[in-house]
XYZ file of C-alpha atoms in Angstrom:
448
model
C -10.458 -7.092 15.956
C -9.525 -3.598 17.129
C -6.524 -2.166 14.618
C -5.965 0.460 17.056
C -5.232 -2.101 19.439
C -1.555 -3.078 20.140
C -1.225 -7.343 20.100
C 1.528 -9.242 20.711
C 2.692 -12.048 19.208
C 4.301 -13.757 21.828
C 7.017 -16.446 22.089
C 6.808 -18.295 18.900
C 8.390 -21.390 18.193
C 10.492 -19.721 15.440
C 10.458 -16.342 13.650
C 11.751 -15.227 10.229
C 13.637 -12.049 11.878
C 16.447 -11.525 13.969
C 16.087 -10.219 17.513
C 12.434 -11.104 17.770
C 13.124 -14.469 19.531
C 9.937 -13.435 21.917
C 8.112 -12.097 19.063
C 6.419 -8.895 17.700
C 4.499 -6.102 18.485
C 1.456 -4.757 15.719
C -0.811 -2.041 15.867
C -2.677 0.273 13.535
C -1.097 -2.178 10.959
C 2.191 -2.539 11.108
C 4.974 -4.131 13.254
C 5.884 -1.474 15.784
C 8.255 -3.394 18.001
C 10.629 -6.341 17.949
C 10.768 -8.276 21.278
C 14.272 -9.808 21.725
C 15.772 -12.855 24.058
C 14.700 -11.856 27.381
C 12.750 -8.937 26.303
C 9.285 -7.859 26.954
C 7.207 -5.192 25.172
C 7.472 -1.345 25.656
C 4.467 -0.891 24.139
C 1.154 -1.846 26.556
C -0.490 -4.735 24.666
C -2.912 -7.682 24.776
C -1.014 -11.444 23.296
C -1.564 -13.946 21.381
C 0.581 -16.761 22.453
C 2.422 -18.421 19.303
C 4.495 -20.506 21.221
C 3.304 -23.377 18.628
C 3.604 -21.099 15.683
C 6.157 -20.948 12.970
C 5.681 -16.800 12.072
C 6.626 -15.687 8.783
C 6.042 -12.474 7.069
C 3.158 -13.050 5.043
C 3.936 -14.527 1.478
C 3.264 -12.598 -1.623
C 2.028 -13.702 -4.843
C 3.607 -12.575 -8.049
C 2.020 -14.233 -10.776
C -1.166 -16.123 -11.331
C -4.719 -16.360 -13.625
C -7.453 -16.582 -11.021
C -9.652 -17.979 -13.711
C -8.067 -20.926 -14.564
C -9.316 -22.712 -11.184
C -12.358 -23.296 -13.397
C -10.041 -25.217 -15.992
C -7.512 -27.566 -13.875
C -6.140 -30.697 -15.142
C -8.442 -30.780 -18.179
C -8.127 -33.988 -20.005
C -8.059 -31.447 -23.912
C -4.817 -29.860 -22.468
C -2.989 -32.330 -20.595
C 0.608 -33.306 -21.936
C 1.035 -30.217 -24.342
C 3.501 -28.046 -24.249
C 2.499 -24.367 -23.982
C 1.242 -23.127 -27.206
C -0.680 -26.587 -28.120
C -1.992 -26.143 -24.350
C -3.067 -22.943 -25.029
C -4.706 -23.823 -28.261
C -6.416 -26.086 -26.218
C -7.844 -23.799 -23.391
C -8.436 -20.593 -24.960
C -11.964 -21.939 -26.430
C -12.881 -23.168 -22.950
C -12.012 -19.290 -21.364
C -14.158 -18.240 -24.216
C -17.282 -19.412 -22.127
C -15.869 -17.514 -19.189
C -18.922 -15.525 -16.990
C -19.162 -12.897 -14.118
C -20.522 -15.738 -12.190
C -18.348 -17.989 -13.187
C -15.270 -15.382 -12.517
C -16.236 -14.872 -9.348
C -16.117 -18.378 -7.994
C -12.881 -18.772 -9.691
C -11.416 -15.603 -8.092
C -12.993 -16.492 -4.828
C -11.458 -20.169 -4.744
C -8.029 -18.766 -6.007
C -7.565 -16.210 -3.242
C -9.004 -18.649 -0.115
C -6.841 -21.427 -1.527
C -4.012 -18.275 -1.348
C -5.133 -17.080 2.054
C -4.940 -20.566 3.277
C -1.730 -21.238 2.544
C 0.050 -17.884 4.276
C -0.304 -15.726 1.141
C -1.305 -12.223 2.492
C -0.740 -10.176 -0.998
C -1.458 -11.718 -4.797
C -1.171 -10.937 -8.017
C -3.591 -11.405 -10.794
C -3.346 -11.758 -14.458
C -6.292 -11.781 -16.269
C -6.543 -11.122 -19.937
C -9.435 -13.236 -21.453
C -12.781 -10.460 -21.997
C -15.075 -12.680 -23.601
C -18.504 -10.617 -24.434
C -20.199 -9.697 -20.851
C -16.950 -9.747 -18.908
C -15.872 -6.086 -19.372
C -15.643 -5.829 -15.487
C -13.398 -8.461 -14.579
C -11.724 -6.562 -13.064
C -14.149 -4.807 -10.679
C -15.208 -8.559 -9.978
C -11.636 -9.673 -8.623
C -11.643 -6.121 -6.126
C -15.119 -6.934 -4.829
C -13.839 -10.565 -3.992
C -10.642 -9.098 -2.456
C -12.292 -6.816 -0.055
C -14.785 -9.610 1.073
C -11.956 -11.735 2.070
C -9.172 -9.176 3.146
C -6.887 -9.989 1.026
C -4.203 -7.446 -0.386
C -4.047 -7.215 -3.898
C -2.641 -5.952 -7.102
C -4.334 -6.630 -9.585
C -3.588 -7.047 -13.456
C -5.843 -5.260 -16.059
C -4.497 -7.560 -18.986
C -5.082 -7.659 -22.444
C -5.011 -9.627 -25.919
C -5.234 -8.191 -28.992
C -3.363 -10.686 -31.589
C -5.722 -12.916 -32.574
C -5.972 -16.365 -34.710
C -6.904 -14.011 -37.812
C -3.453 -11.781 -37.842
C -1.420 -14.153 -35.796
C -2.081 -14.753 -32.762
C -3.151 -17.645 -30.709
C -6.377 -16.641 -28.992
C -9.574 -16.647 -30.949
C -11.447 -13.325 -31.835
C -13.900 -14.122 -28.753
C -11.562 -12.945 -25.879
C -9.607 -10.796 -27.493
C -10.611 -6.666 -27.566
C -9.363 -3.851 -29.603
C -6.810 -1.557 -28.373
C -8.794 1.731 -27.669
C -11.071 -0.615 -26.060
C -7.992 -1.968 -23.870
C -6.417 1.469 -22.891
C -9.882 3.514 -22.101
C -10.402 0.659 -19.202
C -6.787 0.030 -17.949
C -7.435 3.733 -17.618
C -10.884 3.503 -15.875
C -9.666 0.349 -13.175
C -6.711 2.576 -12.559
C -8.641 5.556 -11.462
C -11.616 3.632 -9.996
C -9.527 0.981 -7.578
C -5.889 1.802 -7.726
C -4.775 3.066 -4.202
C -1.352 4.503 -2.828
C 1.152 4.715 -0.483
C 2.076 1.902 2.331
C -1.553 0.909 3.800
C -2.994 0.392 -0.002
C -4.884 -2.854 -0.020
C -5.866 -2.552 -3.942
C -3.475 -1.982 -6.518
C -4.051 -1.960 -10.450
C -1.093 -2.772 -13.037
C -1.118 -3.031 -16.634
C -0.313 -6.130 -18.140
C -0.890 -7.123 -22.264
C -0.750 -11.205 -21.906
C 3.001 -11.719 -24.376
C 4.555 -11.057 -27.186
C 3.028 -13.342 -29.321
C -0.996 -12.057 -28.147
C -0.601 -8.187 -28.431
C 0.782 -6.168 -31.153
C 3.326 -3.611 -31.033
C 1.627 -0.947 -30.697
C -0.218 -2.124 -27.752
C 2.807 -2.905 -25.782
C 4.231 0.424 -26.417
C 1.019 2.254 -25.663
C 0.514 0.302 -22.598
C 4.286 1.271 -21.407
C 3.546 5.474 -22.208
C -0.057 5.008 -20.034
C 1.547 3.330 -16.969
C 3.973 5.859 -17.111
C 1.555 8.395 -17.166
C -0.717 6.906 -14.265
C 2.710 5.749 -12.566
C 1.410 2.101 -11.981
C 3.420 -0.998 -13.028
C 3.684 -2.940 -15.910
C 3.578 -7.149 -16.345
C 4.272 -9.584 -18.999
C 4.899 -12.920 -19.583
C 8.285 -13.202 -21.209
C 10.591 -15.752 -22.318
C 8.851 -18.826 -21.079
C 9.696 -20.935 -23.874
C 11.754 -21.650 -27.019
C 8.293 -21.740 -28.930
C 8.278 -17.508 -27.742
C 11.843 -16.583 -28.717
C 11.431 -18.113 -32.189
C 8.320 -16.516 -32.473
C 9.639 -13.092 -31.921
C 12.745 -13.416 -33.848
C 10.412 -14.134 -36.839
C 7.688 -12.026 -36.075
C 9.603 -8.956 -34.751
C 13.266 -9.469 -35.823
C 15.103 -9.938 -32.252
C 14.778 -12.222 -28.745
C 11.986 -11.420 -26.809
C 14.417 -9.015 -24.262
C 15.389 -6.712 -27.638
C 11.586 -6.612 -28.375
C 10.484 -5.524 -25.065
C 13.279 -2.719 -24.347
C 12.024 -1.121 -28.500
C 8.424 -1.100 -26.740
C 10.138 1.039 -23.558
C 9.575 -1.945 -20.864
C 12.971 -2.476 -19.607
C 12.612 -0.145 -16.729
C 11.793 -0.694 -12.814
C 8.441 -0.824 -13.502
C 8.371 -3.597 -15.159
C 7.974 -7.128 -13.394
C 8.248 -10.438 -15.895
C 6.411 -14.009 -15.446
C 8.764 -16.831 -15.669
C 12.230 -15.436 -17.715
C 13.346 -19.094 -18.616
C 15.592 -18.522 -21.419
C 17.197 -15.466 -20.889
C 21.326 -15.383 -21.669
C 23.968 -13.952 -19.407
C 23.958 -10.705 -21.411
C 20.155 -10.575 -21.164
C 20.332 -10.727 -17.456
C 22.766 -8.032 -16.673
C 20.389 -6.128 -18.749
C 17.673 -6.914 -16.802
C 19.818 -6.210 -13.474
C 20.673 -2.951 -14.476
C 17.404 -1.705 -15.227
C 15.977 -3.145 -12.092
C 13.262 -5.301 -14.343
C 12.202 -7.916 -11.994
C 11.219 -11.754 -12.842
C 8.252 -13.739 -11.028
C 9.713 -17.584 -11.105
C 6.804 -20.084 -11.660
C 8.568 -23.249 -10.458
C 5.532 -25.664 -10.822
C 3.951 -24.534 -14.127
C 7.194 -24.567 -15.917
C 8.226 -28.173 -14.371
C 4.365 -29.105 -15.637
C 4.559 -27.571 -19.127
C 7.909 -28.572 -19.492
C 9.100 -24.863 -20.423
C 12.507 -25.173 -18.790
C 13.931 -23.843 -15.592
C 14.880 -20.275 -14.892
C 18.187 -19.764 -13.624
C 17.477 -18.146 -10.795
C 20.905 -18.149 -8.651
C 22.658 -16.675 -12.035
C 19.606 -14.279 -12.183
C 20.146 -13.088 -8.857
C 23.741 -12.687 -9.156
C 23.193 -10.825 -12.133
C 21.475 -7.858 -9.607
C 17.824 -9.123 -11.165
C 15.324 -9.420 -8.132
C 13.669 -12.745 -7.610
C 9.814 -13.500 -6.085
C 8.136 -16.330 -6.754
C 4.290 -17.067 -8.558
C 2.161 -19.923 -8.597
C 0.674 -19.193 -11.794
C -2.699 -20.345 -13.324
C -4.286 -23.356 -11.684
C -4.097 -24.858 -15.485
C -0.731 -24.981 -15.707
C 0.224 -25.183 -11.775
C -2.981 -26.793 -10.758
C -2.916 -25.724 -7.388
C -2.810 -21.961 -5.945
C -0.919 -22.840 -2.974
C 2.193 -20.462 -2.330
C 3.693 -22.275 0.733
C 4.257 -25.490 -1.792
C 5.102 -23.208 -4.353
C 7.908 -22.046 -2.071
C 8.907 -25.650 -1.499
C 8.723 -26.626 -5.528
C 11.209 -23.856 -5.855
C 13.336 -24.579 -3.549
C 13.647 -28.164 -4.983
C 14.005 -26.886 -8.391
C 16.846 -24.634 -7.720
C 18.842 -26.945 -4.976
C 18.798 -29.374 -7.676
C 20.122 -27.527 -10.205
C 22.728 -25.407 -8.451
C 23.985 -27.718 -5.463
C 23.902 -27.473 -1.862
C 26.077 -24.705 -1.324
C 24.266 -22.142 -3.642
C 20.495 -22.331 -2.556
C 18.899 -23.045 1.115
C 15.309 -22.801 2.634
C 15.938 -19.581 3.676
C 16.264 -18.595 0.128
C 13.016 -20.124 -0.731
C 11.531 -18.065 1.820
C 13.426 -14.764 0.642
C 12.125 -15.226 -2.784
C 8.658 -15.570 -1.492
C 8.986 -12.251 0.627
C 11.374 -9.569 0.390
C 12.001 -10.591 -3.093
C 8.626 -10.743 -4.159
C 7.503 -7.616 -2.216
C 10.297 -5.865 -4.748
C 8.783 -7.865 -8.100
C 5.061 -5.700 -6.968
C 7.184 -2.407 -5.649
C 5.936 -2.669 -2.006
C 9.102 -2.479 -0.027
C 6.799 -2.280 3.385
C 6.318 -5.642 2.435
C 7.801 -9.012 2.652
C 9.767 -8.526 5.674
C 9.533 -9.232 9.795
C 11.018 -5.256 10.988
C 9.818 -2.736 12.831
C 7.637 -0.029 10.559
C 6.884 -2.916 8.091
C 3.005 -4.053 7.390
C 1.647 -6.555 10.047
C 1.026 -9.383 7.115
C 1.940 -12.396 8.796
C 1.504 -16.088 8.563
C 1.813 -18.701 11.458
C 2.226 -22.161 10.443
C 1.698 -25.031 13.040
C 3.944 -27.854 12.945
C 1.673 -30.754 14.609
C 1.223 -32.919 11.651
C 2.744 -36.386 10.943
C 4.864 -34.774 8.212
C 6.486 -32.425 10.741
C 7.192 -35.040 13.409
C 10.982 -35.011 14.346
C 12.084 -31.719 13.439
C 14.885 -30.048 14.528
C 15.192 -26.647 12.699
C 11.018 -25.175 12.727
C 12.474 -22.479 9.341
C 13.701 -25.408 8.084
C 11.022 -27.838 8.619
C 8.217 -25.533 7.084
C 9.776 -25.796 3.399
C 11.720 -29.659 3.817
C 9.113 -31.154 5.594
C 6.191 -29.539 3.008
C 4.436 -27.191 5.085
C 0.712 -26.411 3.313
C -1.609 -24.802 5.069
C -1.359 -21.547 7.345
C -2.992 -22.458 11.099
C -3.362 -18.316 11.228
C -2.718 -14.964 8.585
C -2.977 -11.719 9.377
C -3.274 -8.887 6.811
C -2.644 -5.371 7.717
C -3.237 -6.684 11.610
C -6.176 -8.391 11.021
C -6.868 -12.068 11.479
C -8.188 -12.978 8.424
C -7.504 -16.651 8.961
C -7.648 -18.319 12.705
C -7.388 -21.954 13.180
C -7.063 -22.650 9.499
C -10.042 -21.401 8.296
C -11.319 -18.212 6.593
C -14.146 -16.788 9.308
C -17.312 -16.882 7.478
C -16.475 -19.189 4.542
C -18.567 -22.422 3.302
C -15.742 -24.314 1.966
C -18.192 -26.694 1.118
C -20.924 -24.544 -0.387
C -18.143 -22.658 -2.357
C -16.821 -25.885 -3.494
C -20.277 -27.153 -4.905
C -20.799 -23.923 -6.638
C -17.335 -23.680 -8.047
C -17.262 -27.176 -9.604
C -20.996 -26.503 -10.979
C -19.307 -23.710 -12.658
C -16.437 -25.262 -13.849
C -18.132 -28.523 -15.394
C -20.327 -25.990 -17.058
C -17.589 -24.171 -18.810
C -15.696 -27.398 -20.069
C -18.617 -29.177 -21.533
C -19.926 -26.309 -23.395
């Protein structure tokens, strides 16, 4: 498909933007014209008729561990909480290949792709001997399938033998950790508004780094101006550890290792108090809400409408497929809807907030404002979801009926004004074939 080339997306059957009943207008990219009720284009331009399509702005990813597709619902960890569940996994990672990596990234991102994702996360932090360049395997995958990406160089270096959780195997030393967060940074990190590959710097938590990791992972992003990711206060387990490890809650701990900036966006932020989230609001730290792996690990719920009203920025993450099982963001959006509704009422929490988290608010979590968002001079990342399944049947409201009704899998996406999936399906992909190989890889990796 022609970028150059102005399409428009014509009629839908419902939009996520006001005055663009009749649809949109991309080229070279981005969204150059809104087409209201009883509008036509200004700008000359071939269509694609969407008058069955539900047209989002694409969804974006905050938090996940490609890897773990290679580990999901394995019998060692299932019904553990998070640090027995851990224990239980880290061995397995330990076995973790390029190959192996590769499938895992590739499966993670179509599954993504599939289900209206156009930009994701990744946080991977297990280097096992041979994997130096996990890293450079996740951007090779990402360009094959056009994804948009920023990707996590992450790091552990707390192990078993001073305290830690991880054993010695996929953990590396720190002047190990910093000399390639420095090298991914200057060999894939791109900027400004058309970047498709993005590199942040992201030690795994608290209780898997030392101190002086964290704080000379906060003075190198700084100095390469990329951002900075953590998981932090997921669980009581963490803010008991760091009160005896380190003295304070997990918050006090991160501002002494200078995190508690903008450039800092959190996985999870369960058990934060009121106090802790003004402080988060005024530093413009965001938080990446996981609403299926903390159901499934049982870590709690974060409290997301006293978050938000709190001026801390929302988006939303799947998280690893070990502790979500599933890298579907569209479900993700409906998990998190449920979550919240059920815990702050009716009046407090709607679909359209679902959708908001998995958008605009996420596009703030990864500091891509051109993102997230259905207006004119904003990327063309779209996803079109059909509603002609049984599940849909009887709608009234299409917005609505995507998150209620359990909407799943994207019938098109578009990233940066390409098509990268048309009639649900990623052009060029053996589902099958991948499938084979991935489970091949996976049953290798579990039984040792």
């Amino acid at each position: 498909m022609d970028p150059t080339r102005a399409i428009w997306i014509k009629d839908p059957l419902a939009i996520l933007a006001d005055g663009a009943e009749r649809g949109i207008v991309v080229q070279h990219g981005r969204i150059v014209e809104l087409v209201p009720k009883g509008g036509r284009p200004t700008t000359p331009a071939a269509f694609f008729e969407a008058g069955d399509h539900v047209v989002l702005p694409g969804l974006i990813n905050t938090h996940h561990h490609f890897y773990q597709t290679l580990t999901r619902a394995l019998p060692a960890a299932l019904d553990r909480e998070l640090f027995p569940w851990l224990q239980a996994l880290y061995p397995v990672w330990a076995r973790l290949t390029p190959d192996a990596l590769d499938l895992g990234v590739t499966l993670a991102m179509s599954e993504l792709l599939l289900s209206g994702c156009t930009t994701t996360t990744d946080h991977h932090y297990v280097f096992p001997a041979g994997l130096e360049e996990a890293v450079d395997i996740e951007v090779a995958v990402a360009k094959r399938l056009g994804v948009r990406v920023l990707l996590t160089r992450g790091s552990m270096n707390r192990s078993q033998r001073n305290g830690g959780l991880p054993p010695d195997s996929v953990v590396q030393d720190e002047d190990t950790i910093l000399a390639d967060s420095e090298r991914v940074v200057a060999r894939h990190h791109q900027r400004g508004a058309d970047a498709m590959v993005q590199i942040a710097l992201a030690p795994c938590s608290p209780f898997s780094v030392t101190t002086s990791l964290m704080r000379a992972t906060a003075t190198l992003a700084e100095k390469l101006d990329v951002r900075l990711h953590t998981h932090l206060a997921e669980t009581e387990d963490e803010n008991r550890f760091c009160e005896q490890m380190h003295g304070c809650r997990p918050l006090d701990y991160l501002e002494q290792c200078g995190w508690l900036n903008a450039r800092t966006w959190l996985a999870h932020g369960i058990h934060f108090n009121a106090a802790e989230m003004k402080r988060l609001g005024k530093a413009k730290t965001t938080i990446s809400h996981c609403a299926c792996s903390n159901q499934l690990l049982a870590s709690g719920c974060c409290p997301v409408c006293d978050m938000e009203e709190a001026g801390v920025g929302i988006g939303l993450g799947v998280d690893g497929s070990a502790s979500n099982d599933a890298s579907n963001l569209m479900q993700e959006v409906r998990a998190a809807f449920l979550l919240q509704r059920a815990r702050y009422g009716v009046t407090r929490v709607s679909h359209k907030d679902a959708l908001r988290w998995a958008t605009k608010g996420s596009a703030a979590c990864v500091g891509r404002p051109e993102l997230g968002e259905i207006a004119v001079g904003k990327a063309a990342d779209l996803a079109l979801f059909k509603l002609d399944e049984l599940r849909f049947s009887g709608h009234g409201d299409p917005l609505a009926a995507l998150v209620l009704c359990g909407a799943h899998r994207a019938d098109r996406v578009m990233v940066a004004g390409k098509w990268v999936v048309v009639d649900g399906a990623i052009p060029g992909l053996d589902v099958a074939d991948l499938i084979r190989r991935h489970s091949a890889a996976a049953h290798a990796m579990q039984v040792g």
